[in-house]
Coordinates of C-alpha atoms and ligand atoms in Angstrom, one line a residue:
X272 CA 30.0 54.5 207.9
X273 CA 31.2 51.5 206.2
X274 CA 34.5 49.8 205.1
X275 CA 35.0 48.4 201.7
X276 CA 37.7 46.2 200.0
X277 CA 38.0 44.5 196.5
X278 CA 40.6 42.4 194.9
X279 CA 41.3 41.4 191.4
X280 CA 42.8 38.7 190.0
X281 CA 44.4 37.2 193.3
X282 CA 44.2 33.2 193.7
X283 CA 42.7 33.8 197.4
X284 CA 40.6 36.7 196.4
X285 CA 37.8 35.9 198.9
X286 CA 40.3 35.2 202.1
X287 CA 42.5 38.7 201.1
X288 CA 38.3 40.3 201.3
X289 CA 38.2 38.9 204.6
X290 CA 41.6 40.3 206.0
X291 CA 40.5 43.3 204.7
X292 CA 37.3 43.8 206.0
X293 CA 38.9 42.1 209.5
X294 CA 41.2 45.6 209.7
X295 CA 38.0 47.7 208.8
X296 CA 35.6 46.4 211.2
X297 CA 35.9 49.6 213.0
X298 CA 34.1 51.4 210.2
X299 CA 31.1 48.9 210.6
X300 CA 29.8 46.3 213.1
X301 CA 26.4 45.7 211.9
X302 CA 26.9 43.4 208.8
X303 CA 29.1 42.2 206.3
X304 CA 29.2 40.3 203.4
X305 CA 31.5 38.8 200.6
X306 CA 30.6 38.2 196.7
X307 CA 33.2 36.4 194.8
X308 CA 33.6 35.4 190.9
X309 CA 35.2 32.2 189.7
X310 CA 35.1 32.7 185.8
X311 CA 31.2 31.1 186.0
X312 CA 29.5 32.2 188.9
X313 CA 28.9 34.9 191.8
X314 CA 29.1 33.1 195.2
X315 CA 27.6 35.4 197.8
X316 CA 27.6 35.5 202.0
X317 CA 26.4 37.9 203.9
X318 CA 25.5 37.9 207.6
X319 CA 24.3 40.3 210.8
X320 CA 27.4 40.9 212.8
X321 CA 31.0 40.9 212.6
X322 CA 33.3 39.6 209.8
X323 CA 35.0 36.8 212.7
X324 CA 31.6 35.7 213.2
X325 CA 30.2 35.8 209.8
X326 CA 33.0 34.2 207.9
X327 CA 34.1 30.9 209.7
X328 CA 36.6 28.6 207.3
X329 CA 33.6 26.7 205.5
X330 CA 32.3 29.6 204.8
X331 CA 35.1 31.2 203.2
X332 CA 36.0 27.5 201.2
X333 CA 32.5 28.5 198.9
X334 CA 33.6 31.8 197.9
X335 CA 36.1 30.5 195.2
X336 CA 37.3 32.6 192.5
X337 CA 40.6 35.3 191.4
X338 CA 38.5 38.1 192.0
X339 CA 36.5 39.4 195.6
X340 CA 34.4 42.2 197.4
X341 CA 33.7 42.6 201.0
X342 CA 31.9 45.1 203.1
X343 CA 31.1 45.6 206.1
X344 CA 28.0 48.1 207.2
X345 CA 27.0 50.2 209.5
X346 CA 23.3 51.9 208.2
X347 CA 23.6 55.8 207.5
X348 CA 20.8 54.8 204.9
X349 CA 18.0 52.2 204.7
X350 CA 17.4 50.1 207.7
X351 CA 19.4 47.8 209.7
X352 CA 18.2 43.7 208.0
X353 CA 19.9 41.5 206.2
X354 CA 18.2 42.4 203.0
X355 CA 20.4 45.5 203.7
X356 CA 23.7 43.9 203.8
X357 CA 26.1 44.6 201.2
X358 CA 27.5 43.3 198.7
X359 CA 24.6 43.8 196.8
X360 CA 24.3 41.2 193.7
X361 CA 22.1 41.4 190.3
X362 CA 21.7 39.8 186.7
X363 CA 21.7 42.4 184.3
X364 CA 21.2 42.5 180.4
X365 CA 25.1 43.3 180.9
X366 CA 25.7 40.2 183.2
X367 CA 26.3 39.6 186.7
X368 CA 26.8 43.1 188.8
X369 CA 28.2 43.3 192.6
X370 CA 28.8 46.6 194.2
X371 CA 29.3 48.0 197.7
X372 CA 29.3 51.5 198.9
X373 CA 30.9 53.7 201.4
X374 CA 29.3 57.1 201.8
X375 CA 25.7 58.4 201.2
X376 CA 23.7 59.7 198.6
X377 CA 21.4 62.9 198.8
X378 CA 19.1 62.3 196.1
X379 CA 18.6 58.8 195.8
X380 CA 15.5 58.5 197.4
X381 CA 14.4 61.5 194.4
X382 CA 15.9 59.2 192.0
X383 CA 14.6 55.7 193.3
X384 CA 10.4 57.9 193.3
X385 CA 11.1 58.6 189.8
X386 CA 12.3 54.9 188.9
X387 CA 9.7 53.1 190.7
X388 CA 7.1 55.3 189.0
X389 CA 8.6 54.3 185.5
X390 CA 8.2 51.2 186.8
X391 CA 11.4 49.6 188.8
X392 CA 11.2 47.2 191.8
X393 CA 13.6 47.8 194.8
X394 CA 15.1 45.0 196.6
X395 CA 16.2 46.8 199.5
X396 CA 15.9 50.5 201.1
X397 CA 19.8 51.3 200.7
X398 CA 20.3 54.1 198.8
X399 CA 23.4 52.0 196.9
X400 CA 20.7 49.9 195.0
X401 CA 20.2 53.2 192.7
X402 CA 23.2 52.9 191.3
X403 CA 22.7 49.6 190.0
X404 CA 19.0 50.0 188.2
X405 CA 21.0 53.4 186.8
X406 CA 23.2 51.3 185.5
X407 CA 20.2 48.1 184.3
X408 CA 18.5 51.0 182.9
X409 CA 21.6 52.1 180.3
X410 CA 23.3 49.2 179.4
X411 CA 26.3 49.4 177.1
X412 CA 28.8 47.0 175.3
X413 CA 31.6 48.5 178.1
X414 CA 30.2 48.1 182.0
X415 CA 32.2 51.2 182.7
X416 CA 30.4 53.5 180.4
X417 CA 27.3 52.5 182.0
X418 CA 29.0 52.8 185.7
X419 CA 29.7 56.3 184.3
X420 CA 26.4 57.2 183.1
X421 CA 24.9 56.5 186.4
X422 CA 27.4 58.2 188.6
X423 CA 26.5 61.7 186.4
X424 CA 22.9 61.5 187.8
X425 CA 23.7 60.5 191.8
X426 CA 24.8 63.5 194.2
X427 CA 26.5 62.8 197.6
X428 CA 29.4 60.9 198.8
X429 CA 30.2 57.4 197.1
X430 CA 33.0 55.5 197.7
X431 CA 32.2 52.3 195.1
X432 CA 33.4 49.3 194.6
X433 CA 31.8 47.2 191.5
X434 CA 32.5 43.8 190.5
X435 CA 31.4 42.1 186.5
X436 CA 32.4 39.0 185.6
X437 CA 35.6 40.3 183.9
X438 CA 36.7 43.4 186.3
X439 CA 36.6 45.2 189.3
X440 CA 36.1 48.8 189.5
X441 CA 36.0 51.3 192.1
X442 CA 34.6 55.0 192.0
X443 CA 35.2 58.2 194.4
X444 CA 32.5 60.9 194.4
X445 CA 34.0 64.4 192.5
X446 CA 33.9 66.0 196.6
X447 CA 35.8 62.9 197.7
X448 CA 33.9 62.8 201.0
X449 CA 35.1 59.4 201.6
X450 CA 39.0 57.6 201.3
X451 CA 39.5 54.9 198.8
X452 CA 43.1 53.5 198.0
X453 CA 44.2 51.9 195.3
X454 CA 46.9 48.8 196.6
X455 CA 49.1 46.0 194.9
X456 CA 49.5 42.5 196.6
X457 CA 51.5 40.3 194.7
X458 CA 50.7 41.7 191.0
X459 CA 46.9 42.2 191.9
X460 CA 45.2 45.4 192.5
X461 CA 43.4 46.1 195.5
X462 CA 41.5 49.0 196.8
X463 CA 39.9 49.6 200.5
X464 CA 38.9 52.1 202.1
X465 CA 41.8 52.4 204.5
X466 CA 45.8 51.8 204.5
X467 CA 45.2 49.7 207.6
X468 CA 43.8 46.9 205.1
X469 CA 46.9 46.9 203.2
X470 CA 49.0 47.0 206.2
X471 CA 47.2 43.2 207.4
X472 CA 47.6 42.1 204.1
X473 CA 51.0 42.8 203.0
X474 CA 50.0 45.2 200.5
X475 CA 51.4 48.3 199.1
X476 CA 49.7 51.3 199.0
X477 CA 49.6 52.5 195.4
X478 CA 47.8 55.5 195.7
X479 CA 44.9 57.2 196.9
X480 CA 41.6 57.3 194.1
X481 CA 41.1 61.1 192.6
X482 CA 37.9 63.0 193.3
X483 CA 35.6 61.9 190.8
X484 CA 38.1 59.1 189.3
X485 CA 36.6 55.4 188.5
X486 CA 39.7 53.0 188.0
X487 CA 39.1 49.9 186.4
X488 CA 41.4 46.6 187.5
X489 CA 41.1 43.9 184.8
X490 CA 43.5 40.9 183.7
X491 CA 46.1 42.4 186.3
X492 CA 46.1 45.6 184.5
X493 CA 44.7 49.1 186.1
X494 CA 43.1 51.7 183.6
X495 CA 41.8 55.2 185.0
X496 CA 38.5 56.7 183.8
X497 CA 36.5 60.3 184.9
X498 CA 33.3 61.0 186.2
X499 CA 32.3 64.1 183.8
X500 CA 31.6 66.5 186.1
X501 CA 33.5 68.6 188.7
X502 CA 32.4 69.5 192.0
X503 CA 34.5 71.1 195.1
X504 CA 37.1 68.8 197.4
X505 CA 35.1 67.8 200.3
X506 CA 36.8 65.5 202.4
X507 CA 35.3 64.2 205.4
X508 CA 37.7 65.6 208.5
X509 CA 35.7 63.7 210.8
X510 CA 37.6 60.6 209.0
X511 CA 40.7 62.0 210.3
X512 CA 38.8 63.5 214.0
X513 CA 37.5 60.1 215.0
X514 CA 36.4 57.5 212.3
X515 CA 39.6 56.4 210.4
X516 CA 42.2 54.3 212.2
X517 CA 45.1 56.3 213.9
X518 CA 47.6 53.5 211.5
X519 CA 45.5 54.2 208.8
X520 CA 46.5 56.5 205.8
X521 CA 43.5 59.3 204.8
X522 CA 43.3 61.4 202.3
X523 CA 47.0 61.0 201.9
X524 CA 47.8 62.2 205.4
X525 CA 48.7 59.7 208.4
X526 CA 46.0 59.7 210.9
X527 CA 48.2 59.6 213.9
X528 CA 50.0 62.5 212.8
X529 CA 47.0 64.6 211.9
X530 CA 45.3 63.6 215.7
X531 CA 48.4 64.3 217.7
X532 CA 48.4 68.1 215.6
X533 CA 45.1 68.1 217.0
X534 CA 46.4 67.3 220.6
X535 CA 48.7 69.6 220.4
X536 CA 46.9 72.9 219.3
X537 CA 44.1 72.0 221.6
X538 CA 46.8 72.5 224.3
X539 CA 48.3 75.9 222.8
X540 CA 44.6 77.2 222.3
X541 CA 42.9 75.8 225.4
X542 CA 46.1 75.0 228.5
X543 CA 44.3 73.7 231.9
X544 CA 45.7 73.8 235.3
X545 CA 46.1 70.1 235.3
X546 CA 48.2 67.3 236.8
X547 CA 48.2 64.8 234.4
X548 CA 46.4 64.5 230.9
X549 CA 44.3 61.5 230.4
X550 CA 42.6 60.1 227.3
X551 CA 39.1 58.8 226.4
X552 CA 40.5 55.5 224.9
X553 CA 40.3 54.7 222.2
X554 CA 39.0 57.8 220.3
X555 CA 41.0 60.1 222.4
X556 CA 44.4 58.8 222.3
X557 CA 46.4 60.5 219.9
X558 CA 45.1 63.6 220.7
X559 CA 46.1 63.3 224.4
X560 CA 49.2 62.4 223.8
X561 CA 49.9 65.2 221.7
X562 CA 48.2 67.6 224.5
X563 CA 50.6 66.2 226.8
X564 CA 53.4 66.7 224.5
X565 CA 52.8 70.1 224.0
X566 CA 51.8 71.4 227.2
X567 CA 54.6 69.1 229.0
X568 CA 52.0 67.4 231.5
X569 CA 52.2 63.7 231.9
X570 CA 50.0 61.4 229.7
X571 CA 48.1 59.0 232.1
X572 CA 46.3 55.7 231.3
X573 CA 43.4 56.7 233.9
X574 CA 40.8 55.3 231.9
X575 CA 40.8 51.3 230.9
X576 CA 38.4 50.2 228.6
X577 CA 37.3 46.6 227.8
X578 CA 38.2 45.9 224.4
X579 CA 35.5 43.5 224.1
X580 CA 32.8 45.5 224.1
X581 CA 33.1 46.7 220.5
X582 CA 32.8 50.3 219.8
X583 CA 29.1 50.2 221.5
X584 CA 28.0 52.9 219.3
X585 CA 28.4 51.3 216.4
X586 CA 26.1 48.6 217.7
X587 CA 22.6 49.7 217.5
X588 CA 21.1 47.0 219.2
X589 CA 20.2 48.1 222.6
X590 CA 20.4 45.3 224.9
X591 CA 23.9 46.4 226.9
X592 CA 23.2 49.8 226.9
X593 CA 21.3 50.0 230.5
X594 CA 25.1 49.4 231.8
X595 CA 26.1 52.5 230.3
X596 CA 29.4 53.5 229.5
X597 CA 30.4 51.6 232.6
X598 CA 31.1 48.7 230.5
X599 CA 33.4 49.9 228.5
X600 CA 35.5 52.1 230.5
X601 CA 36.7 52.2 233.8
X602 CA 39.1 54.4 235.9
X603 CA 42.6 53.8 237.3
X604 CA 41.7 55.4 240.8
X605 CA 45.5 55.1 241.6
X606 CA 46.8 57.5 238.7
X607 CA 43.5 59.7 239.3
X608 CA 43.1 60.5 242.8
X609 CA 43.8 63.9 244.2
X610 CA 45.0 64.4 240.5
X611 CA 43.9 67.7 238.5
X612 CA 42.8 65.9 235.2
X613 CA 43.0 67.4 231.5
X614 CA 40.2 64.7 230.1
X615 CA 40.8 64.6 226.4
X616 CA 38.4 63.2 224.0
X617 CA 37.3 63.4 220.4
X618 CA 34.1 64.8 220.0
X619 CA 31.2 65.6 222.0
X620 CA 27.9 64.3 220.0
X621 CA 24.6 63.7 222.1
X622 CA 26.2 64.6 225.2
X623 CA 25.4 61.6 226.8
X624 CA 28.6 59.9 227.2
X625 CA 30.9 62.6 228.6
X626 CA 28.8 63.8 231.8
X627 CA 29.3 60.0 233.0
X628 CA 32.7 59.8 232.2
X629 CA 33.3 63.3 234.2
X630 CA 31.2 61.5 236.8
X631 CA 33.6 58.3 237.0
X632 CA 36.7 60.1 236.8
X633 CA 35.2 62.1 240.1
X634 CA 34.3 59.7 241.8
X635 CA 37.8 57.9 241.6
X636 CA 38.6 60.9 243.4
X637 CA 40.1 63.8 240.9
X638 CA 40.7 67.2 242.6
X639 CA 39.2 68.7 239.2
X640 CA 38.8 68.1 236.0
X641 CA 39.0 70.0 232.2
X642 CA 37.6 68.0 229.3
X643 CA 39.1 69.1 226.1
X644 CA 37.7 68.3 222.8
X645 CA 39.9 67.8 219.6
X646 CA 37.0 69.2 217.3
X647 CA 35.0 72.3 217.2
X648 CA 31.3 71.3 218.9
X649 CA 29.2 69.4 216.8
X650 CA 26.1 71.1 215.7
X651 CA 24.7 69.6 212.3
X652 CA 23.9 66.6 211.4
X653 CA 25.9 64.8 208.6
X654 CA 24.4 64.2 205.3
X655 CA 27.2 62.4 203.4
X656 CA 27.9 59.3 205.8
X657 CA 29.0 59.5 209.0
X658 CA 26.5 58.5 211.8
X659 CA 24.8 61.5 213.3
X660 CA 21.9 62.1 215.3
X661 CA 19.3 64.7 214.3
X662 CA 20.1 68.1 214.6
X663 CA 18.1 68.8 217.6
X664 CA 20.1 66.0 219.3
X665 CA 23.1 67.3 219.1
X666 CA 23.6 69.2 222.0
X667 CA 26.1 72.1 221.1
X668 CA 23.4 72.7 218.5
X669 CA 21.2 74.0 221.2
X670 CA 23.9 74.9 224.2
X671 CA 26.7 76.9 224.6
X672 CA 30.2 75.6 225.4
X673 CA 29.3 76.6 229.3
X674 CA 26.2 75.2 229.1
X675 CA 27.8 71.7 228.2
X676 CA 30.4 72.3 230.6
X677 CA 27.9 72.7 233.6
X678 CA 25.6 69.7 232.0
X679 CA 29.0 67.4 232.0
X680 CA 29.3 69.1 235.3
X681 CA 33.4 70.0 234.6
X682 CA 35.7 72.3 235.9
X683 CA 35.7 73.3 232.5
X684 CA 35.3 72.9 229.0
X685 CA 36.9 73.3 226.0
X686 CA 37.0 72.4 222.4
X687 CA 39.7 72.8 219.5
X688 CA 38.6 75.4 217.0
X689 CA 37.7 75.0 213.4
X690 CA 41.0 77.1 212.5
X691 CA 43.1 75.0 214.9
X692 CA 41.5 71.7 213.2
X693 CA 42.0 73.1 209.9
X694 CA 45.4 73.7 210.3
X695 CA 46.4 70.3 211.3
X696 CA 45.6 68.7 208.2
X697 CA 47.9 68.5 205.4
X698 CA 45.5 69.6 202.3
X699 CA 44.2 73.0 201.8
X700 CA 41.6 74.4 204.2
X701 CA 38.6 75.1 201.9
X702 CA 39.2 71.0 200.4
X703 CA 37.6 69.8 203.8
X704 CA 34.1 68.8 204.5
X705 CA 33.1 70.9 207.8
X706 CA 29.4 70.6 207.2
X707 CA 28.5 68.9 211.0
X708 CA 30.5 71.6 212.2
X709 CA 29.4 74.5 210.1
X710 CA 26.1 73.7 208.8
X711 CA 28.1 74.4 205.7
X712 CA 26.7 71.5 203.1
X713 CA 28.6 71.5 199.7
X714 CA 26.0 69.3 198.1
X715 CA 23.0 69.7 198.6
X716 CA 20.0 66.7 200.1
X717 CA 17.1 66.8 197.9
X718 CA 13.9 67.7 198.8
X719 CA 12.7 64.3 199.2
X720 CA 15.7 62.9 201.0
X721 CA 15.5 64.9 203.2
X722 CA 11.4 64.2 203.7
X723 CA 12.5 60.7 203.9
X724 CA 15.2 61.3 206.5
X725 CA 13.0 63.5 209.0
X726 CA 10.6 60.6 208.6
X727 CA 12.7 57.5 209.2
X728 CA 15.7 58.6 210.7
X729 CA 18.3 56.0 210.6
X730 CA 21.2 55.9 213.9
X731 CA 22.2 54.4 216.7
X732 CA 19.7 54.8 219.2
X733 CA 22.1 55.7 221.8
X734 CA 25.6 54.4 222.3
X735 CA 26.9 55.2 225.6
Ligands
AMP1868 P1 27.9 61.4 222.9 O1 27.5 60.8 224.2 O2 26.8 61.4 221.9 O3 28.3 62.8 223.1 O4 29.1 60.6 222.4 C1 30.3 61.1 222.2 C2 31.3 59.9 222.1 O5 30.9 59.1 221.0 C3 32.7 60.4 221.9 O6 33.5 59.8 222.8 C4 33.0 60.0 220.5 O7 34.3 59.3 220.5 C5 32.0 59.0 220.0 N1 31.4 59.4 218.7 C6 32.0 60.2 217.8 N2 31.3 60.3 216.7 C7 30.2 59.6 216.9 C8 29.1 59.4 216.0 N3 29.0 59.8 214.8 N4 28.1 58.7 216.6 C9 28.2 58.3 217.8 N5 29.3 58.4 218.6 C10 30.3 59.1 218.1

């Protein structure tokens, strides 16, 4: 769960990186960093927090340069310290290399055993860091033919940004787990990970990379290259479910548009005898709205919640969580009481949030109360990116759907089914990535990720 954004030959490269990773702070609140090339060097920041905080005006004055990366992190891989903030910057026999990552690899901890055997010294835990002693290890006259020999021995989900000191170039995984767009700002090329970048910015949205497609932006001009082999369209629905921005366009299908499809078959397959709908903001919006559209019920704001917080789940210090989810949300008891209430939300993970929602919304005096859920339940954990706790965690993994519904202590539960989901997306069915629903895993980890995994398993540690 990161965001990503590069820029090439732009006279405010590093301050477009910022703007970018400004709209993409959703997809990462636990570092960031910018590296930036001015013809002669690589100026690098990187901090613990968020990009406002990280990136004051001084800061941004000593990233000079035409061309810029930024990312900002949330670990899925390799702990949570500085040494594990992206970008991540070496000298190589090729010159300068910069490259940030969105996605997760499944054998790079095979890969890195093997290296460090023959020899190779790590700088940090992230699995990213592969890539670039890959790339040390086959150097050739053309960066990109290196890039490419590396990405034929990585398996997982990459979305990559890479910057040399003549070019920037991004790569998308042959599944396509994760989004990367290709954009245009005033004759430079950009690429971020979502629309909503372009949309700050100004910038046009060119196109969205192909699966398995490394594009290369150098002297203003954009040249298109191909990872060798082919593997099966996996894109990440829970991009579209919960993680991607509702204004953001993903895999080529408006967010909003694919949430409020999920609203709305949610209602068809699962209507409630309710009063009023009302949404888990923010994840829950779209979806209630288009549960209220379709079953005709009134869309109510019964549920505030403090922007300030930060998405608290995303934030894997633990210091606020004794409030719960208290601080962050808090009913309308005007719009609630005596009210029977569809409760819509996005997904149920650890179960930990939901039965203290239910419990707020009851106590500001609803007659009764249906959660509905705009994906199926969550039973596997996610091996390609997305923030997921261990399968034993995950409590439809171990509970039926009235099991949950008498642990959140509901009137009653339901959830949207993988069919329903399915069909509210734009792109074919089996193109989808449904592994954390399915336990269906298109690539698979490698023995020794997954060793590695079981042993240091990297997530939140709660985020209600
Ligand atoms: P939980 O208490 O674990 O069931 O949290 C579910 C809530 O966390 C839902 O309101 C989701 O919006 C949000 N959420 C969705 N995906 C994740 C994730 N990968 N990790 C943590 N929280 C998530």
């Amino acid at each position: 769960m990161c965001g990503i954004f590069g820029i090439e030959d732009h006279e405010d490269a590093a301050h477009y990186a910022y703007l970018g990773l400004y709209a993409q702070q959703h997809r990462g609140q636990e570092s960031a960093g910018i590296v930036s090339w001015d013809g002669e060097r690589l100026a690098l920041h990187r901090g613990m927090g968020q990009v406002a905080d990280i990136f004051p005006a001084k800061v941004l004055k000593r990233l000079p340069g035409k061309m810029a990366l930024g990312h900002c992190r949330y670990s899925t891989a390799g702990t949570s310290i500085l040494a594990n903030a992206q970008p991540i910057v070496v000298k190589t026999s090729m010159g300068p290399l910069a490259i940030v990552h969105n996605g997760n690899l499944v054998n790079a901890v095979e890969i890195r055993h093997r290296l460090e055997r023959e020899g190779s010294i790590f700088q940090t835990t992230s699995d990213t860091e592969v890539i670039l002693h890959l790339m040390a290890r086959n150097p050739r006259e053309d960066v990109v033919e290196s890039l490419l020999i590396a990405l034929e021995e990585v398996r997982g989900a990459y979305s990559l940004l890479l910057m040399t000191d003549n070019c920037v170039i991004a790569a998308r995984d042959p599944n396509g787990f994760r989004p990367l767009v290709l954009g245009e700002v005033s004759g430079a090329s950009c690429f971020g990970s979502e629309s909503c970048a372009f949309d700050l910015l100004g910038a046009k949205v060119v196109r969205e990379l192909e699966l398995g497609e490394v594009v290369v932006a150098r002297d203003g001009r954009v040249e298109s290259y191909r990872v060798s082999h082919a593997e099966a369209p996996s894109r990440c629905v829970f991009e579209q479910v919960y993680f991607a921005r509702p204004d953001s366009q993903v895999f080529s299908d408006p967010v909003s548009r694919a949430r409020l499809a999920m609203g709305k078959s949610l209602a068809r397959e699962a209507p409630a005898p309710a009063d009023i709908v009302v949404p888990v903001p923010d994840s829950g919006l779209f979806a209630a709205l288009g549960y209220a559209r379709e079953s005709g019920l009134p869309l109510e704001f019964g549920l505030i919640r403090n922007h300030y917080v930060g998405r608290t789940f995303i934030e894997p210090q633990q210091s606020i969580r004794h409030f719960g989810v208290k601080v962050k949300l808090n009913p309308v008891r005007e719009l609630i009481q005596g009210k029977r209430v569809v409760l819509v939300d996005d997904s149920v993970v650890r179960g930990t949030t939901s039965p203290k929602i239910v419990k707020m919304i009851r106590d500001a005096g609803a007659a009764e109360i249906h959660v509905r859920i705009s994906c199926p339940p969550t039973r596997w954990p996610c091996h390609y990116g997305i923030d997921m706790p261990t399968r034993e965690e995950l409590i439809a993994s171990s509970h039926t759907v009235e099991e949950i519904c008498d642990f959140i202590v509901a009137d009653s539960l339901a959830y949207l089914s993988l069919e329903g989901m399915l069909s509210c997306l734009s792109g074919p069915k089996e193109s989808y990535c449904t592994a954390c629903w399915t336990g269906e895993y298109r690539v698979d980890i490698s023995a020794e990720d997954r060793r590695q995994q079981e042993l240091f398993p990297i997530r939140a540690e709660e985020y209600d």
